[in-house]
Amino acid sequence: MIAVALPSPGVLLAGAVTAAAVSLWLLLPRGRDSRPARWLGGLLGAAALAGFVLTGRRLGGLGEEAVFLIVSLVAVISGAATIVSRSPVYSAIWFALALAGVSGVLLVLGAQFLGVATIVVYAGAILVMFLFVLMLAQPAGLAPYDRVSNEPLLSAIAGATLLGLLTLSIGRLSADPSCCQMPSKAAAMAAGTAGTSVDAAHAGDAIDAAIATDPLAADQVARLGGELFGRHLLAVEAAGVLLLVALVGSIAVVSRHGDPSGELAPARRAAS
Amino acid sequence: MSPATLLVLVPLLPLVGAILTVALGRRLGSRGHLPAIAGIAAAAVVAVSLLLGLGREVGIGDAAHAPTARPVEMITTLWEWAGVDAAYSPPAGSPAAADTARADGATDLRSFSIPVALRLDPLTSTLLTIITCVGLLVAIYSIGYMHDDPGYPRFFALLAMFVFSMSMLVAASNFLLVYVFWEAVGACSYLLIGFWFTKPEAARAAKKAFLVNRVGDFGLAVATFLLWMTYGTLNFHDTLSADGTILPGILGQSRIADAAGYVGGAVGTAICLLLLLAACGKSAQLPLHVWLPDAMEGPTPASALIHAATMVTAGIYLVARCAPLFVVCPDALTMVSIVGTTTALVAALIGTVQNDLKRVLAYSTISQLGYMFASLGTGTMLGFTAAIFHLVTHAFFKALLFLGAGSVMHSMGGVIDMRRFGGLRRLMPITAATFLIGSLALAGVAPFAGFFSKDEILAALHSKGWPDAHGEHHDTAPASGHAAVRLPAADSGPNTAPASTMHFVSMKTAAAADAPVLDRPRTWQTLFWMSLITAGLTAFYTFRAVFMTFTGPLRVPDEAGHHAHESPPVMTIPLVILAVASAVSGWWLFATHSLSTFLAATPSLTAPAVTATATPPAFHFDLALQGTLAAALGIAIAAVGHLGRRSDGPQIERFLGPIGTLFANRFFIDQLYKALIVKPLEGVALVAAAFDRYVIDGLVDGVARIPLALGAWARHLQSGLVQRYALVGVLGTLLIMLALAARLR
Amino acid sequence: MNQLALLQNALVVGAILFSLGLVGILTRRNLIVMFLSAELMLQGISVSLVAWSRYHGDFGGQVLVIFVLTVAACEAAVALVFVLQAFARTGRLDSAAWQSLRESNLPRRVDHELPAIDTVPPSFPRLTPAGVLPAADENDLLQREHV
């Protein structure tokens, strides 16, 4: 850990949020591409990330902390790159990397099935679909609308403000954990013998202990499957119907040939 | 049928006729006159029968009974228009408070009630007969005059409506009802003057008549308020209250009999002068006479009925009806005479130089109405009856003259300028003969109607101007009777009041202490001479018109076309009937004294102050001689100027020089009003219009511009770009989140 | 390991991903990139859900993420079809091409002339010429150039 004197958390967070907003604004396509601005944006983005890391340095073991830090940095940096890339193809590829980071985070969090499924479903299926569409639709060269943004400054400020608000409220969890104390199975399991209300400060440790001592902790996927097809069977069926409807709907829409109104035909001719 | 039912029928039948005409007018087509004429004719029959019945009641024509001087009246209350019990307490000391005074000195609360009550008494009955009979003749005449007019049914509907309103006006027994129908006849007059509303002059004349009448109506309204404040009721008649006591009406018999029943002084004079203002408006007296000459733009039958025979006499009726109010205010009475005499002289002077036949007659009407006012202003029994007498005869001969002028106008293709035709007696002998009879009656030549009535008016004025000489003139009348003429002035008897009514007492004693300012023999002498001059002028302008129109070489304007012949019988028969009435009514009514005796039974004229001045009927040879001489002089001058000459020959204005210009321009009164009243009002209206347009409208428009400006700003949000919409949505969400975060801290 | 700290850190990661996605969807005008941004937001949500699931030891959050995955797949299928249709009409993948819902008297938004990009022409690795140069397909080159 870096053991330097840090500013107070509030100032740190405010600085990080401001840096994030400015860096996003600098990085987003604004028509004029100047290399120094992008460098400065990258630097500020790194500073913002550092600020967030410093704000959130509360993990226990060094090993797990490092893994989490790396995968989350991959996810966040790739996500930022997704939205600031000029070329949509690059965006898609950056998004694939962001998915990899996210799946890493999910794995660290103990959701093995989801980590894999994200990679398989998103990167394997959805992203490929995107790339197909891009190849079908993208005209030659960098389109003008990829080089400009819609209200970049205001949007960056809005996003950063939202991020600041969310981080603040997340920070309140440690200040007053009782605010989010929900009756959970693990907590109930841990406190079941005592029969008293769970002490807030030790709730997390209790859960940790419960999971660690749980013999079924190894077969997470099996338990998720049991949960999914047990309690949520109906919802699974509904999701299946939804998939079918989406399939039929998209085929129905795409198979309608021609331009029914005819009004945009000249525009298309002019563009192509 | 009972008299009450008959009395209701008189106004009701013309009303039904009017409504039927309105409802069926288009379907009836050229027979559009039928409902109206049937209604008016039936009303005339009913009115005559009522008159005869009432005459028998009074004792006229009944050899067995001498006519009684007791008041005769009959009241029919149809329904209560408004009634509030214990509505107000009368002001202390007023007659109203005295009426309801209890033994312990307190006064009861009085109830406010407006009954729709009709009355029948000699005055009302006389006027009802005149209105319906002349109305019937005019309506029959109109069948010929108005034929082929696009507004044929409308004309008859208005005529019947007018007969209804006028009947109600003279039959109403309540000041508020009088006010209502005072306005109703004004509205009918407005509609008939503007009958040909597409003609700009007619529309303007209608507007002018309506607006000038408003001034008079204002007087009537304020007078009504003052009467209510003073007497605590608006009824003419006495009413029985719930506990059986009599509540005296303003003109009820109990108040009239009570010597102290009326308030004189400032309040009484104010009431009387306001009533006089109202009468001046309706009867076209100075200074409100300007509307009547312009009203000749209406159809001639309407002019004959409304602006000569009936409606304009409403002012005479009002003053005669309110005689008890006037006789306690001698100055107000004298003012009535002064206004009347001045109007008579001024109108006669203007009439001498008019070249428009109908305008000559219009100024003649104003002049004759002035005579009636002069007569009313004497405040004697003779004066009141002479005024009504002249009203009756004037209704006949002036209607005759107007209808004759209408006949001329009809055959001349609408031309009414006397300089453009002449010698018409050869073309239209009946019209010429009847017109001549009417002119003789108007000029006051014996033995036609006007001679007798004008003689009575002159006698009434003379008796005020030379009371002593007049007393010698009648050896039958005791001298003390003439002393009583000045009774309200000399003697405070009728004004004596109990000392407890402090407020009103002060006014009364003040009035009694002050000698009348105007009521002096010198004043009346002047008025008499002015009247005599007017008589001569009347004869002059009447015969000037006759000579210009009917004598001299035959000349017909081009507009006449195939119309230039005698009018159809439907028009000439009414002329003949009216000519007969003009010829004999004066002599008959005078010789039998039936009208004066009959009118003396009117409750209003049984006031002690009036009955004290009653003189036995007499024929005043000296006055008749003076009047006849004046008339003969006028006729002679007219004959010298116009008889046998071309009507476009030498004109009187040229002879008179600058004075003629003054007359021809109607003493510049219209110009004076225009400069003093119309122009400043127009200036105010311009300022008000500018204020409305720029300030009021500016404010309203300014308020309307706020949402417009907001919208113009807000519409930029509606850019059609979905991402901008999403951004606005996110910003809004952030605002809510920030607000929540601020609260949660 | 401190469970609360893990939860908080994971939530912050989710929040960052969500905010980035939001900024992307608000600013980028390419329909496909907007779509990617939406998916990024979904990823942020998924991370948060799994973090809470871990904290509570409850599989509900993970089950929900599975459904999110399903819905995302459906959404991608349908929306990409719409994107294709939109492209078929305008010849562009520009969200600002669709602004006919604006107020009638507002001018249409027109992009200003953009400065040219000083991009270096892409240099592809070349083999040492050791024989006849293979004939390159024109279309193939064209396709590669703008990737």
XYZ file of N, CA and C in Angstrom, chain C:
441
model
N -10.820 -11.989 4.063
C -11.071 -10.858 3.180
C -12.317 -10.106 3.631
N -12.196 -8.801 3.568
C -13.324 -7.969 4.040
C -14.431 -7.959 2.993
N -15.540 -8.595 3.383
C -16.634 -8.696 2.407
C -17.194 -7.331 2.041
N -17.321 -6.472 3.006
C -17.903 -5.150 2.731
C -17.021 -4.370 1.772
N -15.714 -4.449 1.986
C -14.793 -3.728 1.100
C -14.883 -4.284 -0.308
N -14.974 -5.598 -0.396
C -15.103 -6.203 -1.731
C -16.366 -5.714 -2.419
N -17.449 -5.723 -1.641
C -18.731 -5.250 -2.200
C -18.589 -3.835 -2.712
N -17.998 -2.990 -1.856
C -17.924 -1.581 -2.240
C -17.061 -1.385 -3.480
N -15.944 -2.069 -3.528
C -15.077 -1.908 -4.691
C -15.743 -2.397 -5.950
N -16.437 -3.552 -5.837
C -17.131 -4.069 -7.017
C -18.228 -3.119 -7.455
N -18.901 -2.542 -6.484
C -19.960 -1.594 -6.829
C -19.379 -0.369 -7.526
N -18.220 0.093 -7.060
C -17.602 1.251 -7.708
C -17.234 0.896 -9.145
N -16.723 -0.298 -9.350
C -16.400 -0.699 -10.718
C -17.663 -0.695 -11.570
N -18.740 -1.242 -11.010
C -20.017 -1.246 -11.748
C -20.479 0.171 -12.047
N -20.339 1.057 -11.059
C -20.777 2.434 -11.257
C -19.957 3.103 -12.346
N -18.643 2.842 -12.354
C -17.806 3.455 -13.393
C -18.226 2.958 -14.765
N -18.439 1.647 -14.862
C -18.852 1.114 -16.164
C -20.193 1.713 -16.594
N -21.097 1.821 -15.648
C -22.427 2.366 -15.965
C -22.306 3.811 -16.450
N -21.502 4.604 -15.715
C -21.370 6.009 -16.104
C -20.697 6.141 -17.462
N -19.690 5.336 -17.709
C -19.044 5.386 -19.022
C -20.034 5.062 -20.121
N -20.823 4.035 -19.891
C -21.844 3.669 -20.884
C -22.830 4.801 -21.107
N -23.174 5.441 -19.987
C -24.142 6.546 -20.110
C -23.550 7.672 -20.952
N -22.301 8.034 -20.638
C -21.668 9.108 -21.419
C -21.598 8.691 -22.887
N -21.285 7.462 -23.117
C -21.191 7.003 -24.498
C -22.526 7.111 -25.222
N -23.560 6.688 -24.542
C -24.860 6.699 -25.238
C -25.352 8.120 -25.451
N -24.875 9.043 -24.589
C -25.309 10.425 -24.777
C -24.511 11.124 -25.856
N -23.279 10.735 -26.033
C -22.430 11.540 -26.924
C -22.227 10.918 -28.294
N -21.990 9.630 -28.350
C -21.618 9.052 -29.645
C -22.799 8.999 -30.571
N -22.558 9.355 -31.835
C -23.674 9.441 -32.770
C -23.802 8.219 -33.649
N -22.801 7.370 -33.612
C -22.914 6.142 -34.384
C -23.867 5.190 -33.669
N -24.842 4.699 -34.375
C -25.864 3.863 -33.738
C -25.238 2.621 -33.107
N -24.262 2.051 -33.767
C -23.636 0.835 -33.250
C -22.891 1.138 -31.957
N -22.195 2.273 -31.934
C -21.443 2.612 -30.731
C -22.390 2.935 -29.593
N -23.493 3.589 -29.930
C -24.507 3.823 -28.906
C -24.952 2.500 -28.305
N -25.081 1.545 -29.193
C -25.531 0.236 -28.747
C -24.511 -0.421 -27.845
N -23.262 -0.321 -28.243
C -22.191 -0.872 -27.409
C -22.199 -0.210 -26.034
N -22.462 1.115 -26.029
C -22.497 1.820 -24.754
C -23.606 1.268 -23.869
N -24.742 0.991 -24.494
C -25.844 0.419 -23.719
C -25.418 -0.915 -23.112
N -24.718 -1.709 -23.897
C -24.260 -2.994 -23.368
C -23.272 -2.777 -22.223
N -22.475 -1.715 -22.349
C -21.531 -1.406 -21.275
C -22.269 -1.090 -19.985
N -23.355 -0.361 -20.108
C -24.160 -0.065 -18.929
C -24.700 -1.355 -18.326
N -25.126 -2.260 -19.184
C -25.634 -3.535 -18.678
C -24.542 -4.286 -17.933
N -23.331 -4.191 -18.439
C -22.230 -4.862 -17.747
C -22.033 -4.279 -16.357
N -22.112 -2.953 -16.283
C -21.986 -2.320 -14.974
C -23.040 -2.844 -14.014
N -24.250 -2.960 -14.489
C -25.350 -3.466 -13.667
C -25.052 -4.901 -13.231
N -24.565 -5.689 -14.193
C -24.306 -7.092 -13.873
C -23.276 -7.205 -12.754
N -22.234 -6.412 -12.844
C -21.200 -6.455 -11.805
C -21.805 -6.119 -10.451
N -22.638 -5.071 -10.425
C -23.250 -4.685 -9.155
C -24.110 -5.806 -8.600
N -24.905 -6.413 -9.481
C -25.806 -7.476 -9.022
C -25.013 -8.646 -8.440
N -23.967 -9.021 -9.146
C -23.179 -10.160 -8.667
C -22.506 -9.801 -7.357
N -22.072 -8.527 -7.230
C -21.436 -8.123 -5.982
C -22.402 -8.259 -4.820
N -23.609 -7.810 -5.011
C -24.607 -7.935 -3.946
C -24.924 -9.398 -3.680
N -24.949 -10.178 -4.747
C -25.227 -11.600 -4.583
C -24.167 -12.246 -3.713
N -22.952 -11.859 -3.988
C -21.851 -12.385 -3.179
C -21.978 -11.921 -1.735
N -22.314 -10.692 -1.542
C -22.367 -10.136 -0.200
C -23.440 -10.830 0.626
N -24.557 -11.089 0.008
C -25.658 -11.696 0.739
C -25.644 -13.211 0.693
N -24.748 -13.804 -0.111
C -24.753 -15.238 -0.225
C -26.034 -15.760 -0.819
N -26.573 -14.987 -1.730
C -27.873 -15.336 -2.309
C -27.688 -15.415 -3.814
N -28.287 -16.437 -4.438
C -28.109 -16.578 -5.881
C -29.054 -15.696 -6.690
N -29.936 -15.003 -6.011
C -30.918 -14.182 -6.739
C -30.251 -13.221 -7.692
N -29.194 -12.555 -7.246
C -28.524 -11.584 -8.105
C -27.963 -12.234 -9.339
N -27.363 -13.410 -9.148
C -26.783 -14.082 -10.307
C -27.857 -14.526 -11.285
N -28.953 -15.006 -10.738
C -30.065 -15.407 -11.615
C -30.530 -14.216 -12.423
N -30.587 -13.082 -11.756
C -31.034 -11.868 -12.458
C -30.058 -11.533 -13.583
N -28.779 -11.710 -13.315
C -27.799 -11.408 -14.362
C -28.002 -12.338 -15.553
N -28.365 -13.558 -15.262
C -28.632 -14.470 -16.394
C -29.768 -13.942 -17.249
N -30.781 -13.435 -16.573
C -31.904 -12.870 -17.350
C -31.476 -11.619 -18.088
N -30.650 -10.817 -17.448
C -30.132 -9.623 -18.134
C -29.418 -10.047 -19.408
N -28.654 -11.100 -19.308
C -27.936 -11.619 -20.463
C -28.910 -12.002 -21.575
N -29.974 -12.688 -21.160
C -30.980 -13.117 -22.145
C -31.603 -11.913 -22.834
N -32.014 -10.974 -22.004
C -32.671 -9.791 -22.568
C -31.711 -9.042 -23.472
N -30.450 -8.966 -23.064
C -29.475 -8.273 -23.901
C -29.358 -8.951 -25.256
N -29.402 -10.244 -25.250
C -29.320 -10.956 -26.519
C -30.515 -10.628 -27.399
N -31.709 -10.690 -26.821
C -32.921 -10.358 -27.589
C -32.830 -8.952 -28.124
N -32.444 -8.044 -27.247
C -32.358 -6.632 -27.596
C -31.374 -6.453 -28.746
N -30.269 -7.108 -28.648
C -29.274 -6.984 -29.708
C -29.853 -7.456 -31.032
N -30.538 -8.572 -31.013
C -31.097 -9.092 -32.256
C -32.061 -8.094 -32.875
N -33.025 -7.651 -32.073
C -34.071 -6.764 -32.617
C -33.471 -5.420 -33.010
N -32.668 -4.870 -32.112
C -32.161 -3.529 -32.366
C -31.229 -3.502 -33.570
N -30.445 -4.559 -33.730
C -29.548 -4.545 -34.886
C -30.329 -4.594 -36.184
N -31.451 -5.277 -36.145
C -32.311 -5.275 -37.340
C -32.795 -3.868 -37.628
N -33.179 -3.187 -36.565
C -33.643 -1.808 -36.773
C -32.522 -0.929 -37.288
N -31.336 -1.140 -36.744
C -30.202 -0.349 -37.214
C -29.987 -0.586 -38.702
N -30.097 -1.817 -39.092
C -29.914 -2.130 -40.520
C -30.975 -1.445 -41.363
N -32.208 -1.485 -40.870
C -33.293 -0.823 -41.617
C -33.031 0.669 -41.713
N -32.616 1.239 -40.596
C -32.330 2.667 -40.609
C -31.217 2.978 -41.604
N -30.237 2.142 -41.609
C -29.150 2.351 -42.572
C -29.646 2.225 -43.999
N -30.558 1.274 -44.185
C -31.108 1.091 -45.527
C -31.842 2.339 -45.991
N -32.387 3.096 -45.072
C -33.152 4.278 -45.477
C -32.264 5.476 -45.717
N -31.279 5.665 -44.853
C -30.513 6.905 -44.956
C -29.118 6.687 -45.529
N -28.660 5.462 -45.508
C -27.292 5.256 -45.945
C -26.290 5.689 -44.906
N -26.747 5.953 -43.688
C -25.829 6.384 -42.641
C -26.185 5.656 -41.357
N -25.217 5.601 -40.457
C -25.495 5.042 -39.129
C -25.583 6.168 -38.105
N -26.050 7.316 -38.566
C -26.011 8.529 -37.763
C -27.337 8.709 -37.026
N -27.264 8.880 -35.721
C -28.523 9.098 -34.996
C -29.117 10.473 -35.333
N -28.262 11.428 -35.708
C -28.776 12.759 -36.032
C -29.435 12.797 -37.402
N -29.387 11.693 -38.122
C -30.121 11.667 -39.394
C -31.616 11.628 -39.153
N -31.999 11.318 -37.931
C -33.425 11.182 -37.614
C -33.836 12.332 -36.715
N -34.215 13.425 -37.337
C -34.619 14.570 -36.495
C -35.878 15.240 -37.044
N -36.658 14.460 -37.752
C -37.864 15.080 -38.311
C -38.925 15.340 -37.245
N -38.706 14.917 -36.005
C -39.689 15.195 -34.955
C -39.469 16.561 -34.312
N -38.491 17.321 -34.820
C -38.220 18.618 -34.185
C -39.343 19.598 -34.498
N -39.323 20.723 -33.771
C -40.294 21.785 -34.009
C -40.191 22.267 -35.453
N -41.342 22.609 -36.005
C -41.388 22.790 -37.452
C -40.493 23.933 -37.925
N -40.330 24.977 -37.088
C -39.587 26.125 -37.616
C -38.127 26.127 -37.167
N -37.700 25.054 -36.529
C -36.290 24.989 -36.160
C -35.475 24.500 -37.351
N -34.297 25.049 -37.503
C -33.493 24.596 -38.651
C -32.975 23.183 -38.393
N -32.762 22.480 -39.460
C -32.198 21.149 -39.328
C -30.746 21.272 -38.873
N -30.372 20.342 -37.979
C -29.001 20.407 -37.485
C -28.065 19.894 -38.565
N -27.115 20.732 -38.890
C -26.166 20.359 -39.942
C -24.769 20.372 -39.333
N -24.017 19.343 -39.623
C -22.651 19.290 -39.105
C -21.763 20.270 -39.862
N -20.889 20.869 -39.111
C -19.958 21.783 -39.773
C -18.904 20.984 -40.523
N -18.295 21.695 -41.433
C -17.227 21.047 -42.204
C -16.090 20.673 -41.254
N -15.672 19.444 -41.312
C -14.654 18.975 -40.372
C -13.278 19.097 -41.012
N -12.270 19.401 -40.205
C -10.908 19.433 -40.760
C -10.475 18.027 -41.177
N -9.678 17.997 -42.190
C -9.226 16.689 -42.694
C -8.362 15.995 -41.638
N -8.399 14.692 -41.667
C -7.596 13.937 -40.699
C -6.204 13.724 -41.283
N -5.233 14.062 -40.441
C -3.863 13.857 -40.942
C -3.406 12.442 -40.598
N -4.199 11.517 -41.113
C -3.847 10.126 -40.811
C -2.768 9.643 -41.778
N -1.884 8.889 -41.216
C -0.866 8.267 -42.068
C -1.543 7.112 -42.794
N -1.303 6.997 -44.084
C -1.916 5.862 -44.767
C -1.469 4.556 -44.124
N -2.375 3.655 -43.949
C -2.022 2.421 -43.251
C -0.925 1.676 -43.992
N 0.012 1.294 -43.229
C 1.114 0.540 -43.853
C 0.988 -0.908 -43.433
N 0.900 -1.698 -44.398
C 0.768 -3.127 -44.133
C 2.139 -3.785 -44.272
N 2.372 -4.789 -43.505
C 3.681 -5.484 -43.641
C 3.839 -6.097 -45.019
N 4.956 -5.958 -45.509
C 5.228 -6.484 -46.857
C 6.279 -7.591 -46.795
N 6.063 -8.527 -47.584
C 7.077 -9.587 -47.722
C 8.118 -9.125 -48.729
N 9.242 -9.620 -48.573
C 10.271 -9.322 -49.563
C 9.838 -9.921 -50.886
N 9.859 -9.123 -51.914
C 9.407 -9.677 -53.190
C 10.264 -10.864 -53.623
N 9.600 -11.947 -53.684
C 10.312 -13.160 -54.037
C 9.675 -13.846 -55.203
N 8.961 -13.169 -55.910
C 8.323 -13.784 -57.076
C 7.331 -12.805 -57.661
N 6.387 -13.331 -58.284
C 5.384 -12.464 -58.898
C 4.464 -11.938 -57.803
N 4.236 -10.638 -57.879
C 3.301 -10.040 -56.890
C 1.905 -10.593 -57.112
N 1.316 -11.165 -56.046
C -0.047 -11.697 -56.262
C -1.026 -10.537 -56.539
N -1.900 -10.806 -57.429
C -2.891 -9.765 -57.790
C -3.847 -9.551 -56.622
N -3.826 -8.345 -56.120
C -4.694 -8.057 -54.981
C -6.108 -7.723 -55.468
N -7.032 -8.204 -54.687
C -8.436 -7.890 -55.040
C -8.748 -6.457 -54.609
N -9.224 -5.672 -55.526
C -9.535 -4.281 -55.227
C -10.507 -4.170 -54.050
N -11.560 -4.933 -54.095
C -12.583 -4.885 -53.064
C -12.018 -5.244 -51.712
N -11.130 -6.215 -51.739
C -10.539 -6.655 -50.481
C -9.766 -5.524 -49.837
N -8.992 -4.831 -50.631
C -8.241 -3.697 -50.112
C -9.180 -2.641 -49.527
N -10.226 -2.447 -50.261
C -11.198 -1.448 -49.830
C -11.787 -1.809 -48.470
N -12.095 -3.060 -48.323
C -12.681 -3.505 -47.077
C -11.726 -3.292 -45.918
N -10.475 -3.584 -46.149
C -9.531 -3.527 -45.052
C -9.255 -2.098 -44.605
N -9.281 -1.253 -45.599
C -8.770 0.086 -45.336
C -9.502 0.797 -44.188
N -10.745 0.561 -44.115
C -11.475 1.362 -43.135
C -11.745 0.609 -41.849
N -11.107 -0.470 -41.639
C -11.314 -1.177 -40.387
C -10.451 -0.514 -39.312
